[in-house]
Amino acid sequence: MTIEGQAVGGMSMEEAKRIVTDLAKAKDVPAVNAGFDSNTGEIIPERPGQRLNVTATVDDLLVAAPNSNVTPVYTPYMPNLTKDLLERSQQMGKATTPILDNSAGRMTNIELTAKIINNAIIAAAQEFSFNKAVGEVTPERGFQEATVLGENGKEQGVGGGMCQVSSTLYNAVLAADLTVTERHPHSQPVTYIPPGKDATVYTDKDLRFVNTTRKRLIIRAFVHDRGSKLTTELWALPDA
């Protein structure tokens, strides 16, 4: 008797269960949430997953005829976030800024940062930290050198341009009327957003806000119009 090419004939229940459990680890397929495409902003449908039903499969093994090939029993399941939920979500806040400097390094950093925070889900009453969500800003993760505003003016630094993403998100947060718990202005005015509306981030500076709604929020962030604009939005997800 075999299952997925493995001989299981003459085994005890415990031995068969061990084989099937190991098989489940290799064959289980995780479900993938629906989300917003990081390039177009369009909704990408969810992908259902499957779990190998160990108990049902072992039961089939125990009653199978000698020399037979037993087919594992799989149980499909859906992810927590579906296309239907996204289509029924409500936009709470939106902000768009022009990308005036599209130098290669800066564009890479803007697109990468937007991609990282895109589809981030914020539970009701949860505080969102931009720095925590983005993670370490290093060349190893794909961030490049570009112009940044330092204390002495313009200089080169890894991650230059990501502050446009944090500033654009900050304005979406303001539009959604959420509670901002940390925000820092640049040392000098920036050209892509009105004075007082920017939000710089660095190792010791963060953009943080609290989801003061009663719904889960999801971030939609993407570069569009042939790389000339950046949009960030906050959407309230309906109850499942």
PDB file of N, CA and C in Angstrom, residues 78-180:
ATOM      1  N   MET A  78     -10.331  29.211   2.984  1.00  0.00           N
ATOM      2  CA  MET A  78     -10.180  30.550   2.438  1.00  0.00           C
ATOM      3  C   MET A  78      -9.354  31.426   3.398  1.00  0.00           C
ATOM      4  N   PRO A  79      -8.652  32.418   2.871  1.00  0.00           N
ATOM      5  CA  PRO A  79      -7.917  33.344   3.743  1.00  0.00           C
ATOM      6  C   PRO A  79      -8.874  34.307   4.439  1.00  0.00           C
ATOM      7  N   ASN A  80      -8.329  35.101   5.350  1.00  0.00           N
ATOM      8  CA  ASN A  80      -9.158  36.040   6.112  1.00  0.00           C
ATOM      9  C   ASN A  80      -9.623  37.230   5.279  1.00  0.00           C
ATOM     10  N   LEU A  81      -8.838  37.599   4.281  1.00  0.00           N
ATOM     11  CA  LEU A  81      -9.164  38.775   3.473  1.00  0.00           C
ATOM     12  C   LEU A  81      -9.468  38.337   2.046  1.00  0.00           C
ATOM     13  N   THR A  82     -10.697  38.608   1.606  1.00  0.00           N
ATOM     14  CA  THR A  82     -11.119  38.195   0.273  1.00  0.00           C
ATOM     15  C   THR A  82     -11.375  39.404  -0.619  1.00  0.00           C
ATOM     16  N   LYS A  83     -11.472  39.142  -1.915  1.00  0.00           N
ATOM     17  CA  LYS A  83     -11.790  40.191  -2.874  1.00  0.00           C
ATOM     18  C   LYS A  83     -13.129  40.838  -2.540  1.00  0.00           C
ATOM     19  N   ASP A  84     -14.088  40.035  -2.111  1.00  0.00           N
ATOM     20  CA  ASP A  84     -15.409  40.559  -1.760  1.00  0.00           C
ATOM     21  C   ASP A  84     -15.308  41.585  -0.636  1.00  0.00           C
ATOM     22  N   LEU A  85     -14.485  41.291   0.381  1.00  0.00           N
ATOM     23  CA  LEU A  85     -14.327  42.238   1.490  1.00  0.00           C
ATOM     24  C   LEU A  85     -13.684  43.536   1.008  1.00  0.00           C
ATOM     25  N   LEU A  86     -12.681  43.425   0.157  1.00  0.00           N
ATOM     26  CA  LEU A  86     -12.027  44.632  -0.351  1.00  0.00           C
ATOM     27  C   LEU A  86     -12.979  45.467  -1.196  1.00  0.00           C
ATOM     28  N   GLU A  87     -13.796  44.802  -1.982  1.00  0.00           N
ATOM     29  CA  GLU A  87     -14.738  45.527  -2.829  1.00  0.00           C
ATOM     30  C   GLU A  87     -15.822  46.219  -2.007  1.00  0.00           C
ATOM     31  N   ARG A  88     -16.069  45.730  -0.799  1.00  0.00           N
ATOM     32  CA  ARG A  88     -17.084  46.338   0.066  1.00  0.00           C
ATOM     33  C   ARG A  88     -16.485  47.272   1.109  1.00  0.00           C
ATOM     34  N   SER A  89     -15.164  47.493   1.034  1.00  0.00           N
ATOM     35  CA  SER A  89     -14.514  48.367   2.009  1.00  0.00           C
ATOM     36  C   SER A  89     -14.798  49.831   1.686  1.00  0.00           C
ATOM     37  N   GLN A  90     -14.602  50.682   2.689  1.00  0.00           N
ATOM     38  CA  GLN A  90     -14.916  52.112   2.562  1.00  0.00           C
ATOM     39  C   GLN A  90     -13.637  52.936   2.677  1.00  0.00           C
ATOM     40  N   GLN A  91     -13.431  53.814   1.707  1.00  0.00           N
ATOM     41  CA  GLN A  91     -12.250  54.672   1.757  1.00  0.00           C
ATOM     42  C   GLN A  91     -12.406  55.709   2.866  1.00  0.00           C
ATOM     43  N   MET A  92     -11.405  55.764   3.755  1.00  0.00           N
ATOM     44  CA  MET A  92     -11.438  56.693   4.882  1.00  0.00           C
ATOM     45  C   MET A  92     -10.567  57.919   4.644  1.00  0.00           C
ATOM     46  N   GLY A  93      -9.477  57.747   3.941  1.00  0.00           N
ATOM     47  CA  GLY A  93      -8.576  58.868   3.694  1.00  0.00           C
ATOM     48  C   GLY A  93      -7.693  58.593   2.489  1.00  0.00           C
ATOM     49  N   LYS A  94      -7.341  59.645   1.771  1.00  0.00           N
ATOM     50  CA  LYS A  94      -6.528  59.507   0.560  1.00  0.00           C
ATOM     51  C   LYS A  94      -5.640  60.725   0.402  1.00  0.00           C
ATOM     52  N   ALA A  95      -4.427  60.506  -0.101  1.00  0.00           N
ATOM     53  CA  ALA A  95      -3.519  61.611  -0.406  1.00  0.00           C
ATOM     54  C   ALA A  95      -2.664  61.231  -1.604  1.00  0.00           C
ATOM     55  N   THR A  96      -2.416  62.201  -2.476  1.00  0.00           N
ATOM     56  CA  THR A  96      -1.569  61.999  -3.647  1.00  0.00           C
ATOM     57  C   THR A  96      -0.536  63.113  -3.706  1.00  0.00           C
ATOM     58  N   THR A  97       0.707  62.757  -3.968  1.00  0.00           N
ATOM     59  CA  THR A  97       1.776  63.748  -4.114  1.00  0.00           C
ATOM     60  C   THR A  97       2.497  63.527  -5.437  1.00  0.00           C
ATOM     61  N   PRO A  98       2.986  64.614  -6.064  1.00  0.00           N
ATOM     62  CA  PRO A  98       3.728  64.473  -7.316  1.00  0.00           C
ATOM     63  C   PRO A  98       5.167  64.029  -7.054  1.00  0.00           C
ATOM     64  N   ILE A  99       5.663  63.161  -7.905  1.00  0.00           N
ATOM     65  CA  ILE A  99       7.065  62.744  -7.811  1.00  0.00           C
ATOM     66  C   ILE A  99       7.864  63.662  -8.734  1.00  0.00           C
ATOM     67  N   LEU A 100       8.481  64.660  -8.147  1.00  0.00           N
ATOM     68  CA  LEU A 100       9.179  65.686  -8.923  1.00  0.00           C
ATOM     69  C   LEU A 100      10.619  65.295  -9.244  1.00  0.00           C
ATOM     70  N   ASP A 101      11.209  64.489  -8.395  1.00  0.00           N
ATOM     71  CA  ASP A 101      12.562  63.991  -8.621  1.00  0.00           C
ATOM     72  C   ASP A 101      12.457  62.488  -8.872  1.00  0.00           C
ATOM     73  N   ASN A 102      12.612  62.103 -10.131  1.00  0.00           N
ATOM     74  CA  ASN A 102      12.470  60.688 -10.472  1.00  0.00           C
ATOM     75  C   ASN A 102      13.819  60.038 -10.789  1.00  0.00           C
ATOM     76  N   SER A 103      14.862  60.515 -10.116  1.00  0.00           N
ATOM     77  CA  SER A 103      16.167  59.882 -10.283  1.00  0.00           C
ATOM     78  C   SER A 103      16.063  58.415  -9.871  1.00  0.00           C
ATOM     79  N   ALA A 104      16.918  57.587 -10.439  1.00  0.00           N
ATOM     80  CA  ALA A 104      16.780  56.137 -10.307  1.00  0.00           C
ATOM     81  C   ALA A 104      16.735  55.663  -8.857  1.00  0.00           C
ATOM     82  N   GLY A 105      17.687  56.129  -8.050  1.00  0.00           N
ATOM     83  CA  GLY A 105      17.726  55.687  -6.659  1.00  0.00           C
ATOM     84  C   GLY A 105      16.499  56.110  -5.882  1.00  0.00           C
ATOM     85  N   ARG A 106      16.069  57.336  -6.083  1.00  0.00           N
ATOM     86  CA  ARG A 106      14.902  57.842  -5.354  1.00  0.00           C
ATOM     87  C   ARG A 106      13.632  57.103  -5.766  1.00  0.00           C
ATOM     88  N   MET A 107      13.474  56.844  -7.068  1.00  0.00           N
ATOM     89  CA  MET A 107      12.294  56.124  -7.533  1.00  0.00           C
ATOM     90  C   MET A 107      12.264  54.716  -6.958  1.00  0.00           C
ATOM     91  N   THR A 108      13.419  54.068  -6.935  1.00  0.00           N
ATOM     92  CA  THR A 108      13.492  52.723  -6.362  1.00  0.00           C
ATOM     93  C   THR A 108      13.047  52.731  -4.913  1.00  0.00           C
ATOM     94  N   ASN A 109      13.514  53.718  -4.143  1.00  0.00           N
ATOM     95  CA  ASN A 109      13.176  53.783  -2.725  1.00  0.00           C
ATOM     96  C   ASN A 109      11.700  54.085  -2.502  1.00  0.00           C
ATOM     97  N   ILE A 110      11.142  54.971  -3.309  1.00  0.00           N
ATOM     98  CA  ILE A 110       9.720  55.293  -3.188  1.00  0.00           C
ATOM     99  C   ILE A 110       8.870  54.070  -3.514  1.00  0.00           C
ATOM    100  N   GLU A 111       9.180  53.417  -4.626  1.00  0.00           N
ATOM    101  CA  GLU A 111       8.397  52.257  -5.041  1.00  0.00           C
ATOM    102  C   GLU A 111       8.530  51.111  -4.051  1.00  0.00           C
ATOM    103  N   LEU A 112       9.737  50.884  -3.545  1.00  0.00           N
ATOM    104  CA  LEU A 112       9.965  49.797  -2.597  1.00  0.00           C
ATOM    105  C   LEU A 112       9.236  50.063  -1.283  1.00  0.00           C
ATOM    106  N   THR A 113       9.322  51.298  -0.794  1.00  0.00           N
ATOM    107  CA  THR A 113       8.659  51.639   0.473  1.00  0.00           C
ATOM    108  C   THR A 113       7.144  51.540   0.342  1.00  0.00           C
ATOM    109  N   ALA A 114       6.616  52.040  -0.769  1.00  0.00           N
ATOM    110  CA  ALA A 114       5.172  51.950  -0.997  1.00  0.00           C
ATOM    111  C   ALA A 114       4.732  50.496  -1.070  1.00  0.00           C
ATOM    112  N   LYS A 115       5.534  49.669  -1.715  1.00  0.00           N
ATOM    113  CA  LYS A 115       5.206  48.246  -1.831  1.00  0.00           C
ATOM    114  C   LYS A 115       5.193  47.570  -0.466  1.00  0.00           C
ATOM    115  N   ILE A 116       6.113  47.952   0.409  1.00  0.00           N
ATOM    116  CA  ILE A 116       6.198  47.324   1.726  1.00  0.00           C
ATOM    117  C   ILE A 116       4.973  47.645   2.580  1.00  0.00           C
ATOM    118  N   ILE A 117       4.527  48.912   2.563  1.00  0.00           N
ATOM    119  CA  ILE A 117       3.382  49.259   3.417  1.00  0.00           C
ATOM    120  C   ILE A 117       2.053  48.958   2.746  1.00  0.00           C
ATOM    121  N   ASN A 118       2.068  48.735   1.440  1.00  0.00           N
ATOM    122  CA  ASN A 118       0.839  48.390   0.727  1.00  0.00           C
ATOM    123  C   ASN A 118       0.262  47.097   1.300  1.00  0.00           C
ATOM    124  N   ASN A 119      -1.033  47.100   1.558  1.00  0.00           N
ATOM    125  CA  ASN A 119      -1.769  45.952   2.113  1.00  0.00           C
ATOM    126  C   ASN A 119      -1.506  45.716   3.605  1.00  0.00           C
ATOM    127  N   ALA A 120      -0.825  46.647   4.262  1.00  0.00           N
ATOM    128  CA  ALA A 120      -0.680  46.518   5.715  1.00  0.00           C
ATOM    129  C   ALA A 120      -2.052  46.690   6.364  1.00  0.00           C
ATOM    130  N   ILE A 121      -2.379  45.799   7.287  1.00  0.00           N
ATOM    131  CA  ILE A 121      -3.671  45.841   7.968  1.00  0.00           C
ATOM    132  C   ILE A 121      -3.464  46.351   9.392  1.00  0.00           C
ATOM    133  N   ILE A 122      -4.297  47.284   9.795  1.00  0.00           N
ATOM    134  CA  ILE A 122      -4.206  47.896  11.121  1.00  0.00           C
ATOM    135  C   ILE A 122      -5.502  47.602  11.860  1.00  0.00           C
ATOM    136  N   ALA A 123      -5.407  46.849  12.929  1.00  0.00           N
ATOM    137  CA  ALA A 123      -6.596  46.488  13.697  1.00  0.00           C
ATOM    138  C   ALA A 123      -7.171  47.699  14.414  1.00  0.00           C
ATOM    139  N   ALA A 124      -8.427  47.622  14.791  1.00  0.00           N
ATOM    140  CA  ALA A 124      -9.053  48.700  15.565  1.00  0.00           C
ATOM    141  C   ALA A 124      -8.269  48.919  16.848  1.00  0.00           C
ATOM    142  N   ALA A 125      -7.997  50.183  17.167  1.00  0.00           N
ATOM    143  CA  ALA A 125      -7.255  50.603  18.361  1.00  0.00           C
ATOM    144  C   ALA A 125      -5.754  50.307  18.280  1.00  0.00           C
ATOM    145  N   GLN A 126      -5.283  49.746  17.183  1.00  0.00           N
ATOM    146  CA  GLN A 126      -3.857  49.445  17.036  1.00  0.00           C
ATOM    147  C   GLN A 126      -3.087  50.676  16.597  1.00  0.00           C
ATOM    148  N   GLU A 127      -1.870  50.814  17.106  1.00  0.00           N
ATOM    149  CA  GLU A 127      -0.988  51.892  16.672  1.00  0.00           C
ATOM    150  C   GLU A 127      -0.113  51.381  15.532  1.00  0.00           C
ATOM    151  N   PHE A 128      -0.039  52.154  14.477  1.00  0.00           N
ATOM    152  CA  PHE A 128       0.794  51.819  13.317  1.00  0.00           C
ATOM    153  C   PHE A 128       2.096  52.606  13.405  1.00  0.00           C
ATOM    154  N   SER A 129       3.209  51.923  13.246  1.00  0.00           N
ATOM    155  CA  SER A 129       4.525  52.559  13.207  1.00  0.00           C
ATOM    156  C   SER A 129       5.090  52.389  11.804  1.00  0.00           C
ATOM    157  N   PHE A 130       5.373  53.509  11.156  1.00  0.00           N
ATOM    158  CA  PHE A 130       5.929  53.465   9.804  1.00  0.00           C
ATOM    159  C   PHE A 130       7.278  52.756   9.801  1.00  0.00           C
ATOM    160  N   ASN A 131       8.138  53.104  10.734  1.00  0.00           N
ATOM    161  CA  ASN A 131       9.463  52.506  10.777  1.00  0.00           C
ATOM    162  C   ASN A 131       9.400  50.999  11.019  1.00  0.00           C
ATOM    163  N   LYS A 132       8.520  50.594  11.904  1.00  0.00           N
ATOM    164  CA  LYS A 132       8.382  49.168  12.198  1.00  0.00           C
ATOM    165  C   LYS A 132       7.848  48.422  10.981  1.00  0.00           C
ATOM    166  N   ALA A 133       6.894  49.032  10.281  1.00  0.00           N
ATOM    167  CA  ALA A 133       6.310  48.393   9.105  1.00  0.00           C
ATOM    168  C   ALA A 133       7.331  48.266   7.980  1.00  0.00           C
ATOM    169  N   VAL A 134       8.129  49.305   7.765  1.00  0.00           N
ATOM    170  CA  VAL A 134       9.100  49.302   6.669  1.00  0.00           C
ATOM    171  C   VAL A 134      10.288  48.418   6.997  1.00  0.00           C
ATOM    172  N   GLY A 135      10.715  48.438   8.244  1.00  0.00           N
ATOM    173  CA  GLY A 135      11.863  47.635   8.640  1.00  0.00           C
ATOM    174  C   GLY A 135      13.186  48.314   8.351  1.00  0.00           C
ATOM    175  N   GLU A 136      14.248  47.538   8.406  1.00  0.00           N
ATOM    176  CA  GLU A 136      15.595  48.084   8.264  1.00  0.00           C
ATOM    177  C   GLU A 136      15.830  48.585   6.836  1.00  0.00           C
ATOM    178  N   VAL A 137      16.337  49.789   6.746  1.00  0.00           N
ATOM    179  CA  VAL A 137      16.595  50.407   5.444  1.00  0.00           C
ATOM    180  C   VAL A 137      18.060  50.165   5.073  1.00  0.00           C
ATOM    181  N   THR A 138      18.294  49.110   4.294  1.00  0.00           N
ATOM    182  CA  THR A 138      19.658  48.717   3.947  1.00  0.00           C
ATOM    183  C   THR A 138      19.752  48.376   2.462  1.00  0.00           C
ATOM    184  N   PRO A 139      20.958  48.459   1.901  1.00  0.00           N
ATOM    185  CA  PRO A 139      21.141  48.049   0.504  1.00  0.00           C
ATOM    186  C   PRO A 139      20.778  46.582   0.290  1.00  0.00           C
ATOM    187  N   GLU A 140      20.987  45.758   1.317  1.00  0.00           N
ATOM    188  CA  GLU A 140      20.689  44.339   1.194  1.00  0.00           C
ATOM    189  C   GLU A 140      19.200  44.095   0.949  1.00  0.00           C
ATOM    190  N   ARG A 141      18.361  45.010   1.381  1.00  0.00           N
ATOM    191  CA  ARG A 141      16.915  44.870   1.185  1.00  0.00           C
ATOM    192  C   ARG A 141      16.440  45.610  -0.071  1.00  0.00           C
ATOM    193  N   GLY A 142      17.372  46.179  -0.811  1.00  0.00           N
ATOM    194  CA  GLY A 142      17.015  46.813  -2.069  1.00  0.00           C
ATOM    195  C   GLY A 142      16.979  48.328  -2.052  1.00  0.00           C
ATOM    196  N   PHE A 143      17.197  48.943  -0.890  1.00  0.00           N
ATOM    197  CA  PHE A 143      17.201  50.406  -0.822  1.00  0.00           C
ATOM    198  C   PHE A 143      18.491  50.956  -1.417  1.00  0.00           C
ATOM    199  N   GLN A 144      18.387  52.104  -2.076  1.00  0.00           N
ATOM    200  CA  GLN A 144      19.531  52.693  -2.750  1.00  0.00           C
ATOM    201  C   GLN A 144      19.849  54.086  -2.198  1.00  0.00           C
ATOM    202  N   GLU A 145      21.020  54.569  -2.563  1.00  0.00           N
ATOM    203  CA  GLU A 145      21.396  55.932  -2.162  1.00  0.00           C
ATOM    204  C   GLU A 145      20.672  56.943  -3.043  1.00  0.00           C
ATOM    205  N   ALA A 146      20.224  58.014  -2.406  1.00  0.00           N
ATOM    206  CA  ALA A 146      19.546  59.097  -3.114  1.00  0.00           C
ATOM    207  C   ALA A 146      19.632  60.338  -2.231  1.00  0.00           C
ATOM    208  N   THR A 147      19.151  61.449  -2.743  1.00  0.00           N
ATOM    209  CA  THR A 147      19.220  62.706  -2.001  1.00  0.00           C
ATOM    210  C   THR A 147      18.294  62.678  -0.789  1.00  0.00           C
ATOM    211  N   VAL A 148      18.840  63.078   0.357  1.00  0.00           N
ATOM    212  CA  VAL A 148      18.051  63.231   1.582  1.00  0.00           C
ATOM    213  C   VAL A 148      18.306  64.625   2.147  1.00  0.00           C
ATOM    214  N   LEU A 149      17.387  65.094   2.967  1.00  0.00           N
ATOM    215  CA  LEU A 149      17.566  66.380   3.644  1.00  0.00           C
ATOM    216  C   LEU A 149      18.142  66.146   5.026  1.00  0.00           C
ATOM    217  N   GLY A 150      19.413  66.477   5.187  1.00  0.00           N
ATOM    218  CA  GLY A 150      20.061  66.346   6.476  1.00  0.00           C
ATOM    219  C   GLY A 150      20.114  67.682   7.201  1.00  0.00           C
ATOM    220  N   GLU A 151      20.760  67.716   8.337  1.00  0.00           N
ATOM    221  CA  GLU A 151      20.868  68.945   9.111  1.00  0.00           C
ATOM    222  C   GLU A 151      21.656  70.016   8.365  1.00  0.00           C
ATOM    223  N   ASN A 152      22.534  69.573   7.469  1.00  0.00           N
ATOM    224  CA  ASN A 152      23.361  70.520   6.711  1.00  0.00           C
ATOM    225  C   ASN A 152      22.873  70.705   5.277  1.00  0.00           C
ATOM    226  N   GLY A 153      21.633  70.327   5.032  1.00  0.00           N
ATOM    227  CA  GLY A 153      21.086  70.477   3.686  1.00  0.00           C
ATOM    228  C   GLY A 153      21.032  69.159   2.953  1.00  0.00           C
ATOM    229  N   LYS A 154      21.077  69.227   1.631  1.00  0.00           N
ATOM    230  CA  LYS A 154      20.959  68.025   0.820  1.00  0.00           C
ATOM    231  C   LYS A 154      22.240  67.200   0.868  1.00  0.00           C
ATOM    232  N   GLU A 155      22.074  65.896   1.013  1.00  0.00           N
ATOM    233  CA  GLU A 155      23.192  64.972   1.002  1.00  0.00           C
ATOM    234  C   GLU A 155      22.698  63.619   0.506  1.00  0.00           C
ATOM    235  N   GLN A 156      23.618  62.706   0.301  1.00  0.00           N
ATOM    236  CA  GLN A 156      23.253  61.379  -0.169  1.00  0.00           C
ATOM    237  C   GLN A 156      23.096  60.420   1.021  1.00  0.00           C
ATOM    238  N   GLY A 157      22.069  59.592   0.938  1.00  0.00           N
ATOM    239  CA  GLY A 157      21.848  58.625   1.996  1.00  0.00           C
ATOM    240  C   GLY A 157      20.998  57.469   1.502  1.00  0.00           C
ATOM    241  N   VAL A 158      21.197  56.296   2.077  1.00  0.00           N
ATOM    242  CA  VAL A 158      20.416  55.120   1.698  1.00  0.00           C
ATOM    243  C   VAL A 158      18.959  55.333   2.110  1.00  0.00           C
ATOM    244  N   GLY A 159      18.064  55.161   1.174  1.00  0.00           N
ATOM    245  CA  GLY A 159      16.633  55.309   1.476  1.00  0.00           C
ATOM    246  C   GLY A 159      16.063  56.664   1.117  1.00  0.00           C
ATOM    247  N   GLY A 160      16.857  57.530   0.516  1.00  0.00           N
ATOM    248  CA  GLY A 160      16.349  58.842   0.148  1.00  0.00           C
ATOM    249  C   GLY A 160      15.108  58.745  -0.722  1.00  0.00           C
ATOM    250  N   GLY A 161      14.059  59.436  -0.352  1.00  0.00           N
ATOM    251  CA  GLY A 161      12.796  59.387  -1.082  1.00  0.00           C
ATOM    252  C   GLY A 161      11.685  58.715  -0.300  1.00  0.00           C
ATOM    253  N   MET A 162      12.060  57.878   0.681  1.00  0.00           N
ATOM    254  CA  MET A 162      11.025  57.178   1.433  1.00  0.00           C
ATOM    255  C   MET A 162      10.201  58.138   2.292  1.00  0.00           C
ATOM    256  N   CYS A 163      10.750  59.315   2.580  1.00  0.00           N
ATOM    257  CA  CYS A 163       9.993  60.304   3.348  1.00  0.00           C
ATOM    258  C   CYS A 163       8.795  60.838   2.561  1.00  0.00           C
ATOM    259  N   GLN A 164       8.857  60.747   1.237  1.00  0.00           N
ATOM    260  CA  GLN A 164       7.682  61.141   0.466  1.00  0.00           C
ATOM    261  C   GLN A 164       6.531  60.159   0.716  1.00  0.00           C
ATOM    262  N   VAL A 165       6.875  58.894   0.917  1.00  0.00           N
ATOM    263  CA  VAL A 165       5.846  57.898   1.219  1.00  0.00           C
ATOM    264  C   VAL A 165       5.254  58.153   2.599  1.00  0.00           C
ATOM    265  N   SER A 166       6.114  58.417   3.592  1.00  0.00           N
ATOM    266  CA  SER A 166       5.603  58.684   4.940  1.00  0.00           C
ATOM    267  C   SER A 166       4.794  59.977   4.967  1.00  0.00           C
ATOM    268  N   SER A 167       5.220  60.985   4.212  1.00  0.00           N
ATOM    269  CA  SER A 167       4.484  62.256   4.182  1.00  0.00           C
ATOM    270  C   SER A 167       3.124  62.088   3.506  1.00  0.00           C
ATOM    271  N   THR A 168       3.101  61.326   2.417  1.00  0.00           N
ATOM    272  CA  THR A 168       1.837  61.096   1.715  1.00  0.00           C
ATOM    273  C   THR A 168       0.887  60.293   2.600  1.00  0.00           C
ATOM    274  N   LEU A 169       1.417  59.296   3.286  1.00  0.00           N
ATOM    275  CA  LEU A 169       0.595  58.515   4.211  1.00  0.00           C
ATOM    276  C   LEU A 169       0.078  59.388   5.345  1.00  0.00           C
ATOM    277  N   TYR A 170       0.930  60.285   5.840  1.00  0.00           N
ATOM    278  CA  TYR A 170       0.519  61.197   6.919  1.00  0.00           C
ATOM    279  C   TYR A 170      -0.703  62.008   6.505  1.00  0.00           C
ATOM    280  N   ASN A 171      -0.730  62.465   5.279  1.00  0.00           N
ATOM    281  CA  ASN A 171      -1.869  63.250   4.814  1.00  0.00           C
ATOM    282  C   ASN A 171      -3.121  62.404   4.619  1.00  0.00           C
ATOM    283  N   ALA A 172      -2.948  61.134   4.261  1.00  0.00           N
ATOM    284  CA  ALA A 172      -4.094  60.228   4.203  1.00  0.00           C
ATOM    285  C   ALA A 172      -4.642  59.979   5.601  1.00  0.00           C
ATOM    286  N   VAL A 173      -3.748  59.912   6.574  1.00  0.00           N
ATOM    287  CA  VAL A 173      -4.152  59.735   7.977  1.00  0.00           C
ATOM    288  C   VAL A 173      -4.943  60.953   8.457  1.00  0.00           C
ATOM    289  N   LEU A 174      -4.461  62.142   8.101  1.00  0.00           N
ATOM    290  CA  LEU A 174      -5.179  63.361   8.472  1.00  0.00           C
ATOM    291  C   LEU A 174      -6.565  63.391   7.824  1.00  0.00           C
ATOM    292  N   ALA A 175      -6.637  62.979   6.563  1.00  0.00           N
ATOM    293  CA  ALA A 175      -7.922  62.963   5.854  1.00  0.00           C
ATOM    294  C   ALA A 175      -8.888  61.972   6.490  1.00  0.00           C
ATOM    295  N   ALA A 176      -8.331  60.898   7.069  1.00  0.00           N
ATOM    296  CA  ALA A 176      -9.165  59.890   7.732  1.00  0.00           C
ATOM    297  C   ALA A 176      -9.503  60.274   9.161  1.00  0.00           C
ATOM    298  N   ASP A 177      -8.939  61.394   9.632  1.00  0.00           N
ATOM    299  CA  ASP A 177      -9.197  61.899  10.981  1.00  0.00           C
ATOM    300  C   ASP A 177      -8.781  60.895  12.056  1.00  0.00           C
ATOM    301  N   LEU A 178      -7.613  60.278  11.854  1.00  0.00           N
ATOM    302  CA  LEU A 178      -7.073  59.358  12.855  1.00  0.00           C
ATOM    303  C   LEU A 178      -6.144  60.116  13.804  1.00  0.00           C
ATOM    304  N   THR A 179      -5.846  59.520  14.920  1.00  0.00           N
ATOM    305  CA  THR A 179      -5.007  60.161  15.933  1.00  0.00           C
ATOM    306  C   THR A 179      -3.532  59.925  15.630  1.00  0.00           C
ATOM    307  N   VAL A 180      -2.794  61.015  15.392  1.00  0.00           N
ATOM    308  CA  VAL A 180      -1.353  60.929  15.124  1.00  0.00           C
ATOM    309  C   VAL A 180      -0.611  60.993  16.453  1.00  0.00           C
TER     310      VAL A 180
END
